[in-house]
mmCIF file of N, CA and C in Angstrom:
data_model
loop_
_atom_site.group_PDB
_atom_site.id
_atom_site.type_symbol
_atom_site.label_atom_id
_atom_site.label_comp_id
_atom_site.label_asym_id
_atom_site.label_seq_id
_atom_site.Cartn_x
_atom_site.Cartn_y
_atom_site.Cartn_z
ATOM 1 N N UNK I 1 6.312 -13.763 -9.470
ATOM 2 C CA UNK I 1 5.586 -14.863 -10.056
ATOM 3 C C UNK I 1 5.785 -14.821 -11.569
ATOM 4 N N UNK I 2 5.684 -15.921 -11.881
ATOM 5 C CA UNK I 2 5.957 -16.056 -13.328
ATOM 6 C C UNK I 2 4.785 -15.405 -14.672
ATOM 7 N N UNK I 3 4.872 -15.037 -16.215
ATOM 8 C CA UNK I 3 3.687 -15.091 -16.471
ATOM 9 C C UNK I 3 2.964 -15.922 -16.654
ATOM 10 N N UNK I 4 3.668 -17.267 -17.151
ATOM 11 C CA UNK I 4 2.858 -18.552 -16.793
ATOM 12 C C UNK I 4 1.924 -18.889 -15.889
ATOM 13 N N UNK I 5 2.210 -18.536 -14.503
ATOM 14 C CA UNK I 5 1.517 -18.707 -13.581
ATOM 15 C C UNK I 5 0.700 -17.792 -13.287
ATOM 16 N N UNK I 6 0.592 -16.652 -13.819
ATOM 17 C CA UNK I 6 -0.143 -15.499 -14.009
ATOM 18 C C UNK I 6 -1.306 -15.930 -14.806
ATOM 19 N N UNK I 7 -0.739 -16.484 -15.756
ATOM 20 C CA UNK I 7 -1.973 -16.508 -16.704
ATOM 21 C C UNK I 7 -2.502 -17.606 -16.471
ATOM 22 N N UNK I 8 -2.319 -19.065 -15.574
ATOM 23 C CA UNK I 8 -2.907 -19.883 -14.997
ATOM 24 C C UNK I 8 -3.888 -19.571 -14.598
ATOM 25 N N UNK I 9 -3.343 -18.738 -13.325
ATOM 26 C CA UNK I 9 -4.515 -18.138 -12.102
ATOM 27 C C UNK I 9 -5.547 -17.347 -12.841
ATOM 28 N N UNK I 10 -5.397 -16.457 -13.685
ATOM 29 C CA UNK I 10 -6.171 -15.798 -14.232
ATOM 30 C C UNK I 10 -7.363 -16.951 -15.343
ATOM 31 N N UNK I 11 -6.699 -17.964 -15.673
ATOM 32 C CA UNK I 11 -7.507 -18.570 -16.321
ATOM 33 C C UNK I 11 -8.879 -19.295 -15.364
ATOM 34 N N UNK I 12 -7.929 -19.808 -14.066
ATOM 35 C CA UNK I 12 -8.685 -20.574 -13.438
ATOM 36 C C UNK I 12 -9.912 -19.509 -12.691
ATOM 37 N N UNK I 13 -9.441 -18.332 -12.803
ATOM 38 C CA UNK I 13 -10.555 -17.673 -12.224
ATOM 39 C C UNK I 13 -11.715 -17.660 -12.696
ATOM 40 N N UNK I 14 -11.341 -17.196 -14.476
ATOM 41 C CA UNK I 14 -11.956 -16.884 -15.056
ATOM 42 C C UNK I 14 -13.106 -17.739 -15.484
ATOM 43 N N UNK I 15 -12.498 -19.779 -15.329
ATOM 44 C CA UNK I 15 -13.721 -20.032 -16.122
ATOM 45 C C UNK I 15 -13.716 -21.145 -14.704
ATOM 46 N N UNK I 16 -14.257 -20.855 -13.604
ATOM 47 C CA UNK I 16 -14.662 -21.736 -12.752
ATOM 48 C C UNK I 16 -13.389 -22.274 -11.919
ATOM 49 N N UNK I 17 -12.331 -22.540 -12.321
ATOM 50 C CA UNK I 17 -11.223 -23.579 -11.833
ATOM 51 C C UNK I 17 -10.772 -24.382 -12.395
ATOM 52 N N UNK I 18 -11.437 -24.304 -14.466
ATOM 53 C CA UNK I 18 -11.085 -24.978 -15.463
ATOM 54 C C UNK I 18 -10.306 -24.397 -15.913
ATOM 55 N N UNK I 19 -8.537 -25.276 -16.419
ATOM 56 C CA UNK I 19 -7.706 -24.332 -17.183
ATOM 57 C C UNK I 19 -7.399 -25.488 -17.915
ATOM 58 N N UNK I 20 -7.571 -24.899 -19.205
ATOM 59 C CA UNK I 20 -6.947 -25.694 -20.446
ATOM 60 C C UNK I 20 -5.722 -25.524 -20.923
ATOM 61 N N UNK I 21 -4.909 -24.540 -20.617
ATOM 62 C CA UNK I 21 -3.465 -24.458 -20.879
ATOM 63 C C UNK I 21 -2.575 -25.554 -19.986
ATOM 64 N N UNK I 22 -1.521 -26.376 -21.164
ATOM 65 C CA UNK I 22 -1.322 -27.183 -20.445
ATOM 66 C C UNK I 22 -1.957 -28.300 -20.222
ATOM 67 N N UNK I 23 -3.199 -28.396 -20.838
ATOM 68 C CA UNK I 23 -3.917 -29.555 -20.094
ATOM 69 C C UNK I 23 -4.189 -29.777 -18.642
ATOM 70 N N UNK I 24 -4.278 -28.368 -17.586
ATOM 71 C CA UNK I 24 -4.390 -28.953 -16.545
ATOM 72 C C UNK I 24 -6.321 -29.153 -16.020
ATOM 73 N N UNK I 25 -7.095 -28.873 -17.045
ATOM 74 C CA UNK I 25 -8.414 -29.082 -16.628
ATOM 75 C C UNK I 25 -9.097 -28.624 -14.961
ATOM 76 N N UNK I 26 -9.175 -30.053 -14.569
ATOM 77 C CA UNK I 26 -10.209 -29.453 -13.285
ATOM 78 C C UNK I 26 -9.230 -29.721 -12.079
ATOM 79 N N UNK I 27 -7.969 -30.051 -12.089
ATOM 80 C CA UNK I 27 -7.212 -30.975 -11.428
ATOM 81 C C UNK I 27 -5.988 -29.366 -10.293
ATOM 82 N N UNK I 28 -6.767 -28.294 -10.441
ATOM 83 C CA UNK I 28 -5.602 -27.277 -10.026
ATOM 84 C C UNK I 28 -6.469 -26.656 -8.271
ATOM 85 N N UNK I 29 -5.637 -26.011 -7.583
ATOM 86 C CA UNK I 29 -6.391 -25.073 -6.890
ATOM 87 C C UNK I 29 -5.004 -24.356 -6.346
ATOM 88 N N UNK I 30 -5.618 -22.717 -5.909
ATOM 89 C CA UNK I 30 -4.478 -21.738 -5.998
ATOM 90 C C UNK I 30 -4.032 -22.285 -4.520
ATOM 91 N N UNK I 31 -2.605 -22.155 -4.094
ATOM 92 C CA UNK I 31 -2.203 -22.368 -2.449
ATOM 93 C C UNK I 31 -2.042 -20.778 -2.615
ATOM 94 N N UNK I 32 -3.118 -20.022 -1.262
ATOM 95 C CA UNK I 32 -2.165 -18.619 -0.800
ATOM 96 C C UNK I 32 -1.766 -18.668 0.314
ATOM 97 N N UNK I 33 -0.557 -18.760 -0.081
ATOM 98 C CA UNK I 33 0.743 -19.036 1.253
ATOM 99 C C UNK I 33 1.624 -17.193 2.011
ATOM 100 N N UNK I 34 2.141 -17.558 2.546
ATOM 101 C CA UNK I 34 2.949 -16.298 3.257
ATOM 102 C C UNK I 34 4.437 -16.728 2.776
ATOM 103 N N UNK I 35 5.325 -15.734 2.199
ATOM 104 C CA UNK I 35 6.551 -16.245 2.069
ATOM 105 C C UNK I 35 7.302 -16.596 3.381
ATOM 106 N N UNK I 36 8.183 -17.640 3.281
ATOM 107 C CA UNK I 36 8.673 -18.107 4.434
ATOM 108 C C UNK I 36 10.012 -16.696 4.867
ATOM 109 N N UNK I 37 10.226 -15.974 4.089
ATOM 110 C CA UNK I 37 11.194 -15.289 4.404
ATOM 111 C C UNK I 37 10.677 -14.128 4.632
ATOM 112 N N UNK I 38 9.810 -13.146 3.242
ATOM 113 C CA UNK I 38 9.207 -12.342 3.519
ATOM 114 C C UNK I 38 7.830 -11.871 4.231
ATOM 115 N N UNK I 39 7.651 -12.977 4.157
ATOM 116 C CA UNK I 39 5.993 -12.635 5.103
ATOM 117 C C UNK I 39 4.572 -11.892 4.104
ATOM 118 N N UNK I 40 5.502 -12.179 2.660
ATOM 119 C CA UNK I 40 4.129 -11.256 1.728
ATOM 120 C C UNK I 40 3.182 -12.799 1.254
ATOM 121 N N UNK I 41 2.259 -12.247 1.150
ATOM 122 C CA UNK I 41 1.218 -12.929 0.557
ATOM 123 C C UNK I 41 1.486 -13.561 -0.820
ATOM 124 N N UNK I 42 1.540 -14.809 -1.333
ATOM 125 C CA UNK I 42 1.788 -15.710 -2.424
ATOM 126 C C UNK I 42 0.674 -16.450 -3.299
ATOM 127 N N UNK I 43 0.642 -16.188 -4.308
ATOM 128 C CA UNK I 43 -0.614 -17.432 -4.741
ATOM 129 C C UNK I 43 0.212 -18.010 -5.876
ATOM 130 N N UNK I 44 0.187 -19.652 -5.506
ATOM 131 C CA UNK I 44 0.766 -20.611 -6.503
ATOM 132 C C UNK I 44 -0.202 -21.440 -7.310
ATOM 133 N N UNK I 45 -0.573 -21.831 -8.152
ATOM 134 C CA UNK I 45 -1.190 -23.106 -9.095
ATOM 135 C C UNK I 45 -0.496 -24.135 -8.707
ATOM 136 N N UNK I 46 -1.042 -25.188 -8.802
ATOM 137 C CA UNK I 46 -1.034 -26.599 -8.302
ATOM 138 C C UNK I 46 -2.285 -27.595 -8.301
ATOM 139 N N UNK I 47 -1.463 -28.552 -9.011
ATOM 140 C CA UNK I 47 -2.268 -29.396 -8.819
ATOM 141 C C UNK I 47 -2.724 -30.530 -7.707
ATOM 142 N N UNK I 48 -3.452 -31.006 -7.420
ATOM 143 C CA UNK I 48 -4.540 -31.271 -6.376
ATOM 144 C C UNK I 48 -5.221 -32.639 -6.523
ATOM 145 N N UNK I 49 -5.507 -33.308 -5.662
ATOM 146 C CA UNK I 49 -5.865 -34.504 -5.894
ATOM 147 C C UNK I 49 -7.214 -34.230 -4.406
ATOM 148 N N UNK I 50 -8.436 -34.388 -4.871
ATOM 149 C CA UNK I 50 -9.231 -34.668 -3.508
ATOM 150 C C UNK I 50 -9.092 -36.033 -2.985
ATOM 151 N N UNK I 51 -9.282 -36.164 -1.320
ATOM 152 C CA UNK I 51 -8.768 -37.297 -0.646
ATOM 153 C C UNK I 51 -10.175 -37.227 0.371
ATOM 154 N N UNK I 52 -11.238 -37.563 -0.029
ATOM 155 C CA UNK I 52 -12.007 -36.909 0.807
ATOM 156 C C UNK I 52 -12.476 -35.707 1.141
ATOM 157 N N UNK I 53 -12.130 -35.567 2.677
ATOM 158 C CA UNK I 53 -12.540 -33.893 2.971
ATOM 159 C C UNK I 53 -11.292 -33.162 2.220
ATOM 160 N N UNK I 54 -9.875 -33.515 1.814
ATOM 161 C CA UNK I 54 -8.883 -33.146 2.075
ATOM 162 C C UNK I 54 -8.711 -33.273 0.630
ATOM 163 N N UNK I 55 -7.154 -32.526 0.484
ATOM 164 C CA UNK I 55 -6.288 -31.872 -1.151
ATOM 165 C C UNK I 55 -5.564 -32.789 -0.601
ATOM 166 N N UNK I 56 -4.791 -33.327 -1.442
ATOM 167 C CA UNK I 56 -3.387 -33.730 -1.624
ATOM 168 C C UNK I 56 -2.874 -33.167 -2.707
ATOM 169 N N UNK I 57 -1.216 -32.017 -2.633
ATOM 170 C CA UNK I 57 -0.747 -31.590 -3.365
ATOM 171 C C UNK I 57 0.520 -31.691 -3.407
ATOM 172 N N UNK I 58 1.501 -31.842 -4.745
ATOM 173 C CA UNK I 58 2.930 -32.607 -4.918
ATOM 174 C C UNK I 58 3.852 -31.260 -5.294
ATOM 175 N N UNK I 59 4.614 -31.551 -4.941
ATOM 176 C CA UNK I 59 5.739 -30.399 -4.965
ATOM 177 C C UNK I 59 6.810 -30.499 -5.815
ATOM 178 N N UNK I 60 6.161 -30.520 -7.036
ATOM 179 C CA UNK I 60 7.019 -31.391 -8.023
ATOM 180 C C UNK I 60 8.169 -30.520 -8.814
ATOM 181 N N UNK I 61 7.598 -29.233 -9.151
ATOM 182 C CA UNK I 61 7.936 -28.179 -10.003
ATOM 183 C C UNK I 61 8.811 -28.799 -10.952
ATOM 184 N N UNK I 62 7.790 -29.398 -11.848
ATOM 185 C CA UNK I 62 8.180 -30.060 -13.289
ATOM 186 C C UNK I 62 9.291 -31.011 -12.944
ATOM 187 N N UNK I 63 9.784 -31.439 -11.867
ATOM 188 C CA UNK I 63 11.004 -32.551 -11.780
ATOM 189 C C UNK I 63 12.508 -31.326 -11.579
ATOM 190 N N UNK I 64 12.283 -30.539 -11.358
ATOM 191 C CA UNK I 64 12.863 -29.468 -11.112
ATOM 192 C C UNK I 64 13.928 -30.020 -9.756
ATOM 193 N N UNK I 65 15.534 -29.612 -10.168
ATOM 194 C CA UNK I 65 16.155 -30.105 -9.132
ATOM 195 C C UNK I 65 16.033 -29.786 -7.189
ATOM 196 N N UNK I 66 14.962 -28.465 -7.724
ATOM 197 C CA UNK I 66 14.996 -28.062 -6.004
ATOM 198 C C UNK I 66 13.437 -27.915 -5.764
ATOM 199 N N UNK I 67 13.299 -27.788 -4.370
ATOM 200 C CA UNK I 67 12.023 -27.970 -4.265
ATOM 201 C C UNK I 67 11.055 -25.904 -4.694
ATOM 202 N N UNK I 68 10.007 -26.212 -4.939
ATOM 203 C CA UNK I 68 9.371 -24.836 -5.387
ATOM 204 C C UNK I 68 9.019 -24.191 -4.145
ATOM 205 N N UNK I 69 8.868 -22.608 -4.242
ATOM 206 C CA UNK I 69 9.226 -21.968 -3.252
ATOM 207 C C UNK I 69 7.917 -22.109 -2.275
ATOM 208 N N UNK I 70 6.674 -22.295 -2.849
ATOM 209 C CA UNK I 70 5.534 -22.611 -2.108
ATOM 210 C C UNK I 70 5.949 -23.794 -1.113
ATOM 211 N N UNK I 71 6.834 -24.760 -1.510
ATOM 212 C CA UNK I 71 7.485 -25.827 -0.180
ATOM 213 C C UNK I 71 7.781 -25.026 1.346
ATOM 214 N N UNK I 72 8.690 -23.979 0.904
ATOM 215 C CA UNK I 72 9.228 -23.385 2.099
ATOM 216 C C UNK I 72 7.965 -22.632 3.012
ATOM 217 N N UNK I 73 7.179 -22.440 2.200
ATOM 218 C CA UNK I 73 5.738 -21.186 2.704
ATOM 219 C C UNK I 73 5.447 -21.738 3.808
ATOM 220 N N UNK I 74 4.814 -23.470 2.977
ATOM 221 C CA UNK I 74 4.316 -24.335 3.719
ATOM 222 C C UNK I 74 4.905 -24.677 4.717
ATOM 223 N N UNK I 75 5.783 -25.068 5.347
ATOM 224 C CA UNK I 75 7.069 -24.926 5.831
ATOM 225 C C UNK I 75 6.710 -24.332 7.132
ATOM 226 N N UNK I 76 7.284 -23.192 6.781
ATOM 227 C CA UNK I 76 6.785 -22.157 8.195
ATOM 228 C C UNK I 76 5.884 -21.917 8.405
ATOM 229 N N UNK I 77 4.763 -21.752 7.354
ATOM 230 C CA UNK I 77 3.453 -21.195 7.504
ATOM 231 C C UNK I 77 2.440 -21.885 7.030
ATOM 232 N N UNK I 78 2.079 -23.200 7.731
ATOM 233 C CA UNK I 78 1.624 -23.992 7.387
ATOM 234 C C UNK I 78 -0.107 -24.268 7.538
ATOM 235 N N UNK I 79 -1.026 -23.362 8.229
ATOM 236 C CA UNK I 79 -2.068 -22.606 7.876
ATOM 237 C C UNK I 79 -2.127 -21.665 6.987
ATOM 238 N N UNK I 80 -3.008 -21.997 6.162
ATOM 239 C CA UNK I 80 -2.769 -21.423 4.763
ATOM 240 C C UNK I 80 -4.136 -20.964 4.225
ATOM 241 N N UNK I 81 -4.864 -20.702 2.775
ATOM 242 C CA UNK I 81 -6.151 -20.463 2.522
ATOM 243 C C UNK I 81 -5.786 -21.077 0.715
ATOM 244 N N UNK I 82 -7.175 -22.001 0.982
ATOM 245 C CA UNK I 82 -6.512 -22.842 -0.874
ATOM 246 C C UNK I 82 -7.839 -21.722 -1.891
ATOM 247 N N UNK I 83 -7.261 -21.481 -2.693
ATOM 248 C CA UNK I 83 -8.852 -20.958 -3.818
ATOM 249 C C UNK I 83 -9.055 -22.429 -4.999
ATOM 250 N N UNK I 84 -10.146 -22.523 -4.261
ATOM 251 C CA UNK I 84 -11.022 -24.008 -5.139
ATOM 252 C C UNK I 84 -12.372 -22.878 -5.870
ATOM 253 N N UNK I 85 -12.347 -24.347 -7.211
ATOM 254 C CA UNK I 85 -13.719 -23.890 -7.951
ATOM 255 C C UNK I 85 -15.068 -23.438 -6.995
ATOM 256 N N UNK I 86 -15.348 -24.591 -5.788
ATOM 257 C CA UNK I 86 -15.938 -23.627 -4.855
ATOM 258 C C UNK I 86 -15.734 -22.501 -3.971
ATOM 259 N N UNK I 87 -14.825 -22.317 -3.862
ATOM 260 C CA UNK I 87 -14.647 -20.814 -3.522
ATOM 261 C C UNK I 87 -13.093 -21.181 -2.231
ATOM 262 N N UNK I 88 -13.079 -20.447 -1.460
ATOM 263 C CA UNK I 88 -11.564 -19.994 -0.298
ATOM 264 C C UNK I 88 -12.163 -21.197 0.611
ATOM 265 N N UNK I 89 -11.282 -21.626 1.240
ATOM 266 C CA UNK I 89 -10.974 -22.827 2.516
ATOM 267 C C UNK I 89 -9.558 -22.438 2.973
ATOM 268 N N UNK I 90 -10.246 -22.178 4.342
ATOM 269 C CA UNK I 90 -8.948 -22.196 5.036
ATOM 270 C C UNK I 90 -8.077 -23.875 5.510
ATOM 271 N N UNK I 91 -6.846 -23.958 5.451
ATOM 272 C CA UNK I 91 -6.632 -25.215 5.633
ATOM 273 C C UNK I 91 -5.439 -25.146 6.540
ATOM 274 N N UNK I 92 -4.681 -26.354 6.467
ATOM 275 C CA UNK I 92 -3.254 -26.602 7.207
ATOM 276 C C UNK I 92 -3.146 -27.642 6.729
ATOM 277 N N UNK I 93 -1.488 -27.701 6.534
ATOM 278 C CA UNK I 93 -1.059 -28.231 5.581
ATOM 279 C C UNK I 93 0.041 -29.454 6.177
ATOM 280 N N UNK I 94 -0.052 -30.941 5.802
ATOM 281 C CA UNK I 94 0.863 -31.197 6.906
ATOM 282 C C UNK I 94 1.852 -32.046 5.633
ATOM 283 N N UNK I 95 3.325 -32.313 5.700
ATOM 284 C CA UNK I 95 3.776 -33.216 4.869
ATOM 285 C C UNK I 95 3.649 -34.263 5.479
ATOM 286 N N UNK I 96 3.832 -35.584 4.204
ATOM 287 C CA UNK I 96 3.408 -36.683 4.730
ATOM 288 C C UNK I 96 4.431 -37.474 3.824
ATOM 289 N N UNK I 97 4.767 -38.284 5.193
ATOM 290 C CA UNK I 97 5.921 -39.266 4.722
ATOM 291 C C UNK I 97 5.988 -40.686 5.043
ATOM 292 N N UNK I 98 7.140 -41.464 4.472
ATOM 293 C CA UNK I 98 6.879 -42.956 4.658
ATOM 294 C C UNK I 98 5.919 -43.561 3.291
ATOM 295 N N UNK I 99 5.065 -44.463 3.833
ATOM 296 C CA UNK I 99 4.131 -45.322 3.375
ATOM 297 C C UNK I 99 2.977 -44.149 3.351
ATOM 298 N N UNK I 100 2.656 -43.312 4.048
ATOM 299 C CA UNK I 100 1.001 -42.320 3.051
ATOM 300 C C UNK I 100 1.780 -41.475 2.629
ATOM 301 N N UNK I 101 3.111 -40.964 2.273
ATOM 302 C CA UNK I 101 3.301 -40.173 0.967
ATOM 303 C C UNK I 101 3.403 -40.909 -0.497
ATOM 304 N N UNK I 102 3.915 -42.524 0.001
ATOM 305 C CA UNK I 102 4.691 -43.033 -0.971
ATOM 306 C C UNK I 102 3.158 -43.284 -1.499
ATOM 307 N N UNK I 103 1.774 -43.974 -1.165
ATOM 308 C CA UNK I 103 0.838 -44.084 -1.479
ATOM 309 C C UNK I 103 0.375 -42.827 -2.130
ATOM 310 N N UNK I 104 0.074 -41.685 -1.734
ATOM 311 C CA UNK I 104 -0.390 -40.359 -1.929
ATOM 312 C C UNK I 104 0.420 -40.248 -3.678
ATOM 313 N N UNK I 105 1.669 -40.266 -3.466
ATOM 314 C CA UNK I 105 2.585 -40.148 -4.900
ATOM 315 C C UNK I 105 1.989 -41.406 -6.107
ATOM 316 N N UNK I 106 1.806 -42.245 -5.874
ATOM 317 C CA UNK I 106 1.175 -43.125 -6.518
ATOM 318 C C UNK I 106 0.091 -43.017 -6.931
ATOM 319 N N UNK I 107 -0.653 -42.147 -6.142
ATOM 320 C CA UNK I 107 -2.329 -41.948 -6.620
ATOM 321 C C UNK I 107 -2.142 -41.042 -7.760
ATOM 322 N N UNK I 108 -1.349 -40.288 -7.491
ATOM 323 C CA UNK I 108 -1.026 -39.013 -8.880
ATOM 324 C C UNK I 108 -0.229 -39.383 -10.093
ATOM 325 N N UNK I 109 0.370 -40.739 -9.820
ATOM 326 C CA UNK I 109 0.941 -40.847 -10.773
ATOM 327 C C UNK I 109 0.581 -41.849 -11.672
ATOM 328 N N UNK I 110 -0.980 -42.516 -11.093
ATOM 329 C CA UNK I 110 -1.981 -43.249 -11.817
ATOM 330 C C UNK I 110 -2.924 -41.908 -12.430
ATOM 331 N N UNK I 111 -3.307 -40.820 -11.802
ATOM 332 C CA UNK I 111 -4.013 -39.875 -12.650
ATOM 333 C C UNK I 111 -3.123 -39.122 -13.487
ATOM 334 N N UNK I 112 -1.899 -38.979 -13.137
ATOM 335 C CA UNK I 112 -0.889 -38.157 -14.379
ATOM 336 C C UNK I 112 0.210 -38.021 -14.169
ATOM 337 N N UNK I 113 0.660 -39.828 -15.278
ATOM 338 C CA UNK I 113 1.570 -40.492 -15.147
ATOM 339 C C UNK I 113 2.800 -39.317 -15.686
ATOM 340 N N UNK I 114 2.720 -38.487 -16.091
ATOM 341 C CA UNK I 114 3.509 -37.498 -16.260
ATOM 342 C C UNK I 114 4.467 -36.900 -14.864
ATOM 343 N N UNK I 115 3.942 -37.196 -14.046
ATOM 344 C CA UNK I 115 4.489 -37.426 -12.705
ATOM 345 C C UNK I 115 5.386 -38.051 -12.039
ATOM 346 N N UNK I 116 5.558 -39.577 -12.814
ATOM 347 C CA UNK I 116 6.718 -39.949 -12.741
ATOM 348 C C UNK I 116 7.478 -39.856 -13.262
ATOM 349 N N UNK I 117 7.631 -39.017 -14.277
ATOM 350 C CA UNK I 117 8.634 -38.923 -15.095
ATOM 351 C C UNK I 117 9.725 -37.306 -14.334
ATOM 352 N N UNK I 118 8.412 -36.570 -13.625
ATOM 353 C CA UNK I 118 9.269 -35.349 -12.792
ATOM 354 C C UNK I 118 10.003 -35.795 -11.978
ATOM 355 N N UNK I 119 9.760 -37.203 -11.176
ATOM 356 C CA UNK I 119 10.310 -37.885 -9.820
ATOM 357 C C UNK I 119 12.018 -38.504 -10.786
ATOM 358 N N UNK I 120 11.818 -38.789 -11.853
ATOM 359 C CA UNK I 120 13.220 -39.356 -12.708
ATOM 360 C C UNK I 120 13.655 -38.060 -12.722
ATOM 361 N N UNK I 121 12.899 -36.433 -13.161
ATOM 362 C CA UNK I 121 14.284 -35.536 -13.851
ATOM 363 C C UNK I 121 14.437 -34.633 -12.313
ATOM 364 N N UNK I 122 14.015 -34.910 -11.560
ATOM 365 C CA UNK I 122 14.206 -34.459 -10.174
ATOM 366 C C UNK I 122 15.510 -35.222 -9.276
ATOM 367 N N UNK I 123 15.535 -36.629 -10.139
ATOM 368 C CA UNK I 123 17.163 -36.656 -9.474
ATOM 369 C C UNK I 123 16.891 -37.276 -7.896
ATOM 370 N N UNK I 124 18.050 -37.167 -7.136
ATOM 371 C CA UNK I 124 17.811 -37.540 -5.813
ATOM 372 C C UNK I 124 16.607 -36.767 -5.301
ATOM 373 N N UNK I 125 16.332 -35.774 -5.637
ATOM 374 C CA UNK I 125 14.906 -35.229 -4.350
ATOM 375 C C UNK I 125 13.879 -35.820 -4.692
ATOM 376 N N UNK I 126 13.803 -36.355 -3.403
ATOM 377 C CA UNK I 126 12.009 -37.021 -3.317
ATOM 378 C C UNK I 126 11.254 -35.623 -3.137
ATOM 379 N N UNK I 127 10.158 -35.687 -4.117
ATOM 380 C CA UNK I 127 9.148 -34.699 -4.403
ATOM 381 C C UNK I 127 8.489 -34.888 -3.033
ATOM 382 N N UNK I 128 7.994 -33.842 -2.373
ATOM 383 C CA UNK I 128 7.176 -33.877 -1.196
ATOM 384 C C UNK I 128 5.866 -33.621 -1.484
ATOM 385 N N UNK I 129 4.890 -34.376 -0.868
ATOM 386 C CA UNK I 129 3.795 -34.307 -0.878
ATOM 387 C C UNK I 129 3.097 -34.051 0.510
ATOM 388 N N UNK I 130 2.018 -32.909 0.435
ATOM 389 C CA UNK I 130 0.988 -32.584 1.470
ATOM 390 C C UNK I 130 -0.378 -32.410 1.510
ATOM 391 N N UNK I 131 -0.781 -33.110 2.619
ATOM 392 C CA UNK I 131 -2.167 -33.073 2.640
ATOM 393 C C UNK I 131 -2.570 -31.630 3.233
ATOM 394 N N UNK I 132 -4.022 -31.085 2.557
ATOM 395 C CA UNK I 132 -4.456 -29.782 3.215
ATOM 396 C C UNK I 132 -5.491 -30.513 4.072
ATOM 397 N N UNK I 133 -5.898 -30.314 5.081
ATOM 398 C CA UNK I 133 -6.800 -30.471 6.047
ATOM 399 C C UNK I 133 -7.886 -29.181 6.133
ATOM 400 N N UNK I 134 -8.720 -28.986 6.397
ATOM 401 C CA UNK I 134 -9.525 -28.087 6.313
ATOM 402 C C UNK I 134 -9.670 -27.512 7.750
ATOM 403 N N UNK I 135 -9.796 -26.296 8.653
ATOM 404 C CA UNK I 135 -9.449 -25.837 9.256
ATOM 405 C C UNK I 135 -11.028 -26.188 9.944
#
């Protein structure tokens, strides 16, 4: 893991699930995933959109030409456990495509239009987006 993302998680612990680096505020929650290859335990930052009972989270990694490795987790191991400001939820994670991803991508990119600009330096990959469901 990166120290960036080190010092994310550590921030978000620290003050509720608020991280000001970055500007990402209240908008994050950790995915702890299983690596799809190794089988070890993962915790990623991400940002999060509530949909109801449910997260919606984009797989954007900054417009990054490939998808981030938390994609693949999800992937195989798609029961998962998210850390929110209220505390662990177990979830499952489903991608969503067509017309409720293309909607789902739109909702994020009216809260942080910075979003479309990852979908331009990302090139041909459509960023994937997934809903967590709560277990």
């Amino acid at each position: 893991m990166s120290s960036f993302n080190d010092q994310i998680i550590q921030e978000f612990r620290a003050n509720g699930g608020h991280v000001e680096t970055a500007g990402f505020g209240d908008k994050l929650i950790l995915l702890h995933t299983r690596g799809a290859r190794t089988g070890e335990e993962r915790v990623a930052p991400t940002m999060a959109l509530r949909d109801e009972d449910s997260w919606v989270v984009y797989a954007s990694k900054a417009g990054a030409p490939e998808h981030p490795a938390w994609y693949f987790n999800l992937i195989e191991n798609p029961d998962i456990t998210i850390e929110t400001p209220q505390g662990l939820v177990d979830v499952t994670a489903h991608e969503l495509h067509g017309d409720e991803r293309d909607a789902a991508w739109n909702q994020v990119v009216a809260v942080a239009p910075g979003f479309a600009d990852y979908q331009v330096k990302a090139g041909e990959r459509v960023i994937p987006v997934f809903r967590l469901t709560p277990r």
